[in-house]
Short mmCIF file of C-alpha atoms in Angstrom, two decimals:
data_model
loop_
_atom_site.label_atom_id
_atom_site.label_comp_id
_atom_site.label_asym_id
_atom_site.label_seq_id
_atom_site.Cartn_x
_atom_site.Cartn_y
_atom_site.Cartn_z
CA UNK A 1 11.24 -146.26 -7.67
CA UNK A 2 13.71 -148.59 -9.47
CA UNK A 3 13.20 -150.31 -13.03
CA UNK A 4 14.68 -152.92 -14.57
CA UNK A 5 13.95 -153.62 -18.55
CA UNK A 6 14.94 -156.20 -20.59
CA UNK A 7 13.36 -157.51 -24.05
CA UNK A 8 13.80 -160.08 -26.45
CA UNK A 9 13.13 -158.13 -29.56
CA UNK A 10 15.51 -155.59 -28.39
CA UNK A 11 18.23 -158.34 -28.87
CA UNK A 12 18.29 -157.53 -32.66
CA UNK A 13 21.52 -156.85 -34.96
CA UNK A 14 20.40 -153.65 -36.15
CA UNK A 15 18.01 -152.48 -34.06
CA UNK A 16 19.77 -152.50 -30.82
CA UNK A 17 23.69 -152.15 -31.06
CA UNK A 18 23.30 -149.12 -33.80
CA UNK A 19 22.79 -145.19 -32.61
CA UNK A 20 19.33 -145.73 -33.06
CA UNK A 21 19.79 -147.62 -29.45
CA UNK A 22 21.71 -144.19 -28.19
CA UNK A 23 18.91 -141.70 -29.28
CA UNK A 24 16.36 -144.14 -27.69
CA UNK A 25 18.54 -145.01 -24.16
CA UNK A 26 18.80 -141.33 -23.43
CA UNK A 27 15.00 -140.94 -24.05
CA UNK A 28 13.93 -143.35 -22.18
CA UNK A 29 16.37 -142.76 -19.19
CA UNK A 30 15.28 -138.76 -19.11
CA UNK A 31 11.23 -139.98 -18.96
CA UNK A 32 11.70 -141.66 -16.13
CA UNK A 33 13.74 -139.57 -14.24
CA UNK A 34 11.06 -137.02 -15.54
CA UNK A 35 8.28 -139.09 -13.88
CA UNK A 36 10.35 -139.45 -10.21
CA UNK A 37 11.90 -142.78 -11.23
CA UNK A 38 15.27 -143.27 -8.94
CA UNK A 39 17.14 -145.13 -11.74
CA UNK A 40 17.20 -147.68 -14.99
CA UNK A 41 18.40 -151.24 -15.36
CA UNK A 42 19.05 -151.64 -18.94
CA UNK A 43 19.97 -155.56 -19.08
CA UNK A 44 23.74 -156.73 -19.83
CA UNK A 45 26.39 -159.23 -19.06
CA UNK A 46 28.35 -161.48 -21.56
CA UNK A 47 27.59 -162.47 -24.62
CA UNK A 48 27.51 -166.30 -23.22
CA UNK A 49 26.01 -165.37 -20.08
CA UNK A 50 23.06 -163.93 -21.69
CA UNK A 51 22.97 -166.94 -24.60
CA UNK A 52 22.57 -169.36 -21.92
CA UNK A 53 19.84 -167.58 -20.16
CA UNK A 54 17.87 -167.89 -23.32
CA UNK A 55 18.35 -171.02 -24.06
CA UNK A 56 21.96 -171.26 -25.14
CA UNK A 57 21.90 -169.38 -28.52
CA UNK A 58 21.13 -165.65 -29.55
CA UNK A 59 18.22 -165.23 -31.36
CA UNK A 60 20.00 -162.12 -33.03
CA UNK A 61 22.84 -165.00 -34.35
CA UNK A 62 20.06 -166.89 -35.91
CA UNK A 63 18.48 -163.62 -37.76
CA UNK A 64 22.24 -163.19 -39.42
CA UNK A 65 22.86 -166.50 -40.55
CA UNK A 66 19.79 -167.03 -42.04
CA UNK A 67 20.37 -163.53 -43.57
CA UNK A 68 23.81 -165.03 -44.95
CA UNK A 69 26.70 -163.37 -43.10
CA UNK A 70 29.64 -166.20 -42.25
CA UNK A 71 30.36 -167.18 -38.65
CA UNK A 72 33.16 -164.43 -39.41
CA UNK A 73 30.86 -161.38 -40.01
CA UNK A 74 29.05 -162.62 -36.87
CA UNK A 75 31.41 -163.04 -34.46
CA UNK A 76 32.01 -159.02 -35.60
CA UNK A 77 29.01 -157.54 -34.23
CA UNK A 78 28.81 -156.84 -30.78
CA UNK A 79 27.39 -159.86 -28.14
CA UNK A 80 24.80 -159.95 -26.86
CA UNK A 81 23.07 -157.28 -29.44
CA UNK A 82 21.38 -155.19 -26.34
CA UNK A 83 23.87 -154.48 -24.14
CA UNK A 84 25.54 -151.08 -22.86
CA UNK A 85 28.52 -152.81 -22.94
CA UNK A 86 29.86 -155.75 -25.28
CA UNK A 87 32.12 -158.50 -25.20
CA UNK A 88 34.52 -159.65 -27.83
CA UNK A 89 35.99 -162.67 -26.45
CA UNK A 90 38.00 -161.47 -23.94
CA UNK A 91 37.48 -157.23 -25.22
CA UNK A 92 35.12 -155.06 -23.70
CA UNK A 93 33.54 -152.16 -25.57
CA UNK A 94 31.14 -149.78 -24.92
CA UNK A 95 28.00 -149.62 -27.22
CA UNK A 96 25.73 -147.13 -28.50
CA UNK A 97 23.20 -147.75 -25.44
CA UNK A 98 25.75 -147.05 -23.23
CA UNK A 99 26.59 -143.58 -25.06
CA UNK A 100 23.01 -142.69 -24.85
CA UNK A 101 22.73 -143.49 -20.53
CA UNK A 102 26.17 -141.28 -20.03
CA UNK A 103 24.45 -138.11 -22.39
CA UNK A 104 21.47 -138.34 -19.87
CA UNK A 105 23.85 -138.64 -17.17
CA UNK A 106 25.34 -135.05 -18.30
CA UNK A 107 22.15 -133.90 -15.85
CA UNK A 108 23.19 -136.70 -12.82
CA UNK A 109 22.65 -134.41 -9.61
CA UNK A 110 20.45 -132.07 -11.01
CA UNK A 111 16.96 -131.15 -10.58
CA UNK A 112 15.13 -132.15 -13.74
CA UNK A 113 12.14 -128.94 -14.34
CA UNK A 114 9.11 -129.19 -15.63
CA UNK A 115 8.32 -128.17 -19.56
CA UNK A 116 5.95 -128.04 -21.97
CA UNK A 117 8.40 -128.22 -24.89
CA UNK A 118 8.28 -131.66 -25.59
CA UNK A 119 4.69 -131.72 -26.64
CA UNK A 120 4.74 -128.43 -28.50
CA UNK A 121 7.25 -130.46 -30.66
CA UNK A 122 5.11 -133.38 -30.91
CA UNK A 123 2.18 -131.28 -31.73
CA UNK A 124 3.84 -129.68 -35.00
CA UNK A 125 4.97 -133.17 -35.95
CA UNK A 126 8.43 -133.29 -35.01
CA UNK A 127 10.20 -136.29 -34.19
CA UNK A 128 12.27 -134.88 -31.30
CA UNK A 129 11.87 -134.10 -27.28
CA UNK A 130 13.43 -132.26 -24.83
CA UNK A 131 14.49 -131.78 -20.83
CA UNK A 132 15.57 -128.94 -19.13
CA UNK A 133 17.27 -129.60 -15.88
CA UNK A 134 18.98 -127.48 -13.24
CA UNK A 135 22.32 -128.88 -11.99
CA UNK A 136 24.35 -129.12 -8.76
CA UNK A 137 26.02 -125.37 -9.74
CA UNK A 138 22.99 -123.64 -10.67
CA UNK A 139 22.95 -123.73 -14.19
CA UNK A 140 20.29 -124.09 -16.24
CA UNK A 141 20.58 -126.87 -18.96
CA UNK A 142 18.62 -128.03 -21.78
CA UNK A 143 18.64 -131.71 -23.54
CA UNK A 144 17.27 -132.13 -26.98
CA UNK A 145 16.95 -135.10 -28.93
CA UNK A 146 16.10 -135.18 -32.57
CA UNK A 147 15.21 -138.87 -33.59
CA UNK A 148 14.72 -138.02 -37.21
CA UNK A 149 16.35 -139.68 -40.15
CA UNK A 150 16.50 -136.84 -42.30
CA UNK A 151 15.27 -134.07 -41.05
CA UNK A 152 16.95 -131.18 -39.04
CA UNK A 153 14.68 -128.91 -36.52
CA UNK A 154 15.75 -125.34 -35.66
CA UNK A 155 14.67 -123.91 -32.34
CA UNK A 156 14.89 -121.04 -30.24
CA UNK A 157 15.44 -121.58 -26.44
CA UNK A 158 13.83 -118.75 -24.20
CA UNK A 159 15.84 -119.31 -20.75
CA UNK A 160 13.92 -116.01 -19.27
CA UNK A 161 14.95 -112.27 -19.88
CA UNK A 162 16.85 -111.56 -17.04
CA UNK A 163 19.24 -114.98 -18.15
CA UNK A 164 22.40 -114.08 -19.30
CA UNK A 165 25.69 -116.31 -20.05
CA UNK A 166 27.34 -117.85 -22.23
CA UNK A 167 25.97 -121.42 -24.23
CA UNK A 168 27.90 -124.84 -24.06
CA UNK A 169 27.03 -127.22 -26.18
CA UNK A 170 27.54 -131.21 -25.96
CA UNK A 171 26.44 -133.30 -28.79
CA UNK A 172 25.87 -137.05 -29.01
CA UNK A 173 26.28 -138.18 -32.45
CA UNK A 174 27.31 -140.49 -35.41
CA UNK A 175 27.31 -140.84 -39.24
CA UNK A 176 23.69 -142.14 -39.61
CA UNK A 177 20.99 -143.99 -37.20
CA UNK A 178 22.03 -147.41 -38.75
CA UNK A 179 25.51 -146.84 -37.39
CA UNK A 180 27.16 -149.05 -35.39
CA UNK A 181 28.78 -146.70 -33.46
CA UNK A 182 27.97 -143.01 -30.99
CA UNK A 183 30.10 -140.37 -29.91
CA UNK A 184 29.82 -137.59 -27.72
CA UNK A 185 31.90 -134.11 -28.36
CA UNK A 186 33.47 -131.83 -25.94
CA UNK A 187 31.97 -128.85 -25.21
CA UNK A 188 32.42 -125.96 -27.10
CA UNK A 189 31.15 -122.10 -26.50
CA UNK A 190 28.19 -121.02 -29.13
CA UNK A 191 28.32 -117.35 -27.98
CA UNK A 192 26.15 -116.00 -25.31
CA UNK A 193 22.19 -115.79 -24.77
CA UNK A 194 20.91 -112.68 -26.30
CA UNK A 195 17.84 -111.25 -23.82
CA UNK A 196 17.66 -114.81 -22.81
CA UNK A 197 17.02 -116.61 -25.66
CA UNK A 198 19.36 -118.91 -28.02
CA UNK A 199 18.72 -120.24 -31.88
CA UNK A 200 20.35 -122.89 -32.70
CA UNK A 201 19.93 -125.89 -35.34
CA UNK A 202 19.95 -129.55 -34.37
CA UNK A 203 21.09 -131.95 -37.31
CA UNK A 204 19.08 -135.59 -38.38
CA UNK A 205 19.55 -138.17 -35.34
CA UNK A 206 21.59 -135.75 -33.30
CA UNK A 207 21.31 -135.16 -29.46
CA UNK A 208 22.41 -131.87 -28.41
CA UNK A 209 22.78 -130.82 -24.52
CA UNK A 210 22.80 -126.21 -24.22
CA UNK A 211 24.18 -125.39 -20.82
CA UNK A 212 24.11 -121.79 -19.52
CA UNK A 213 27.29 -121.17 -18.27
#
C-alpha cells in the first residue's frame, strides 16, 4: 500500500518548515512502514507551483504579513512552508521534513520488528516512541524519538542476553523545536552492550538511532 498526504494547515510558517516537521516526518514515516505501508508521499514542488494550485497565493504568506514581517522577511522563509525540499528562486534546499524521511530511511531494507516499547512510553506519560528494526546485515537497530520540549527521557535498551557488540549512535537534531533548521550527526561508538542491555539518555526534541554493531 502507497500513501500520499498533503494538508493545508500543514502549509504554516512555523509549524511546518521548523524541526518540529523533522521529529513528526520520521514518526509518521516509521508508523506506516510499521503497519505494512510500501511508502509515503509527503507533498512538494515549487513554491509557485504549489501557490497556483491553491489558488495563486500561500496561505502561509498571508499569516506573515498580517503578522507584520516585510515582503523581505518573507521571501526568507522557505516556499512553499511544507515541503521536504524548498525553493529560493532559483536555490534548492533541503528542509527539516526532509531530514526527518532520510533518519527513518537509516532502516530502508530492513525488517521493521514488532515492540511493545512505544506504548510502555506512552503509558508513563512520555512524549516519545520508538522502532526497532533489523537491517540488510543483520544488525539489530533501535529508533527513538523524543518529541518533548523540555524534557529529556533516560532508557535502558535490553537487546537479549546473549547480544553482544558494540553501540552506534546517529542523532537527528537542532537548537530547539521552533528551529528552522535539522541535522543529523555521524555515527559515533558509545561503548559496547553490557549482558545485552544499553542506558543511554535522549535530550528534549532529539531523535536518536542505537545500532548494534
Amino acid at each position: 500500500m502507497f500513501i500520499e498526504f498533503g494538508l493545508i494547515v500543514l502549509w504554516l510558517p512555523g509549524v511546518s518548515d521548523v524541526f518540529a516537521a523533522a521529529l513528526w516526518s520520521a514518526d509518521y514515516s516509521l508508523l506506516l512502514a510499521s503497519n505494512d505501508y510500501s511508502g509515503v508521499n509527503l507533498h512538494g514542488g515549487t513554491g509557485k507551483s504549489v501557490s497556483n494550485s491553491v489558488g495563486g497565493s500561500l496561505p502561509g504568506d498571508a499569516l506573515l504579513e498580517a503578522s507584520g514581517e516585510t515582503p523581505e522577511q518573507i521571501a526568507a522563509h522557505p516556499h512553499p512552508f511544507y515541503t521536504p525540499i524548498a525553493t529560493f528562486g532559483s536555490h534548492y534546499r533541503l528542509e527539516p521534513v526532509a531530514y526527518g524521511l532520510k533518519f527513518a530511511g537509516l532502516f530502508s531494507g530492513g525488517t521493521l520488528l514488532k515492540t511493545e516499547f512505544s506504548t510502555k512510553l506512552e503509558a508513563a506519560g512520555v512524549n516519545a516512541t520508538a522502532y526497532a528494526a533489523e537491517l540488510p546485515g543483520g544488525q539489530t537497530s533501535v529508533i527513538i524519538l523524543n518529541k518533548a520540549a523540555v524534557t529529556e527521557l533516560e532508557v535502558e535498551l535490553d537487546f537479549g542476553r546473549g547480544m553482544g557488540g558494540v553501540v552506534e549512535i546517529e542523532t537527528l537534531q537542532a537548537p530547539a523545536l521552533e528551529s528552522r533548521e535539522a541535522h543529523i550527526t555521524t555515527s559515533t561508538k558509545i561503548g559496547s552492550l553490557k549482558q545485552g542491555k544499553c542506558s543511554i539518555i535522549i535530550s528534549r526534541a532529539t531523535g536518536l538511532r542505537l545500532t548494534v554493531i
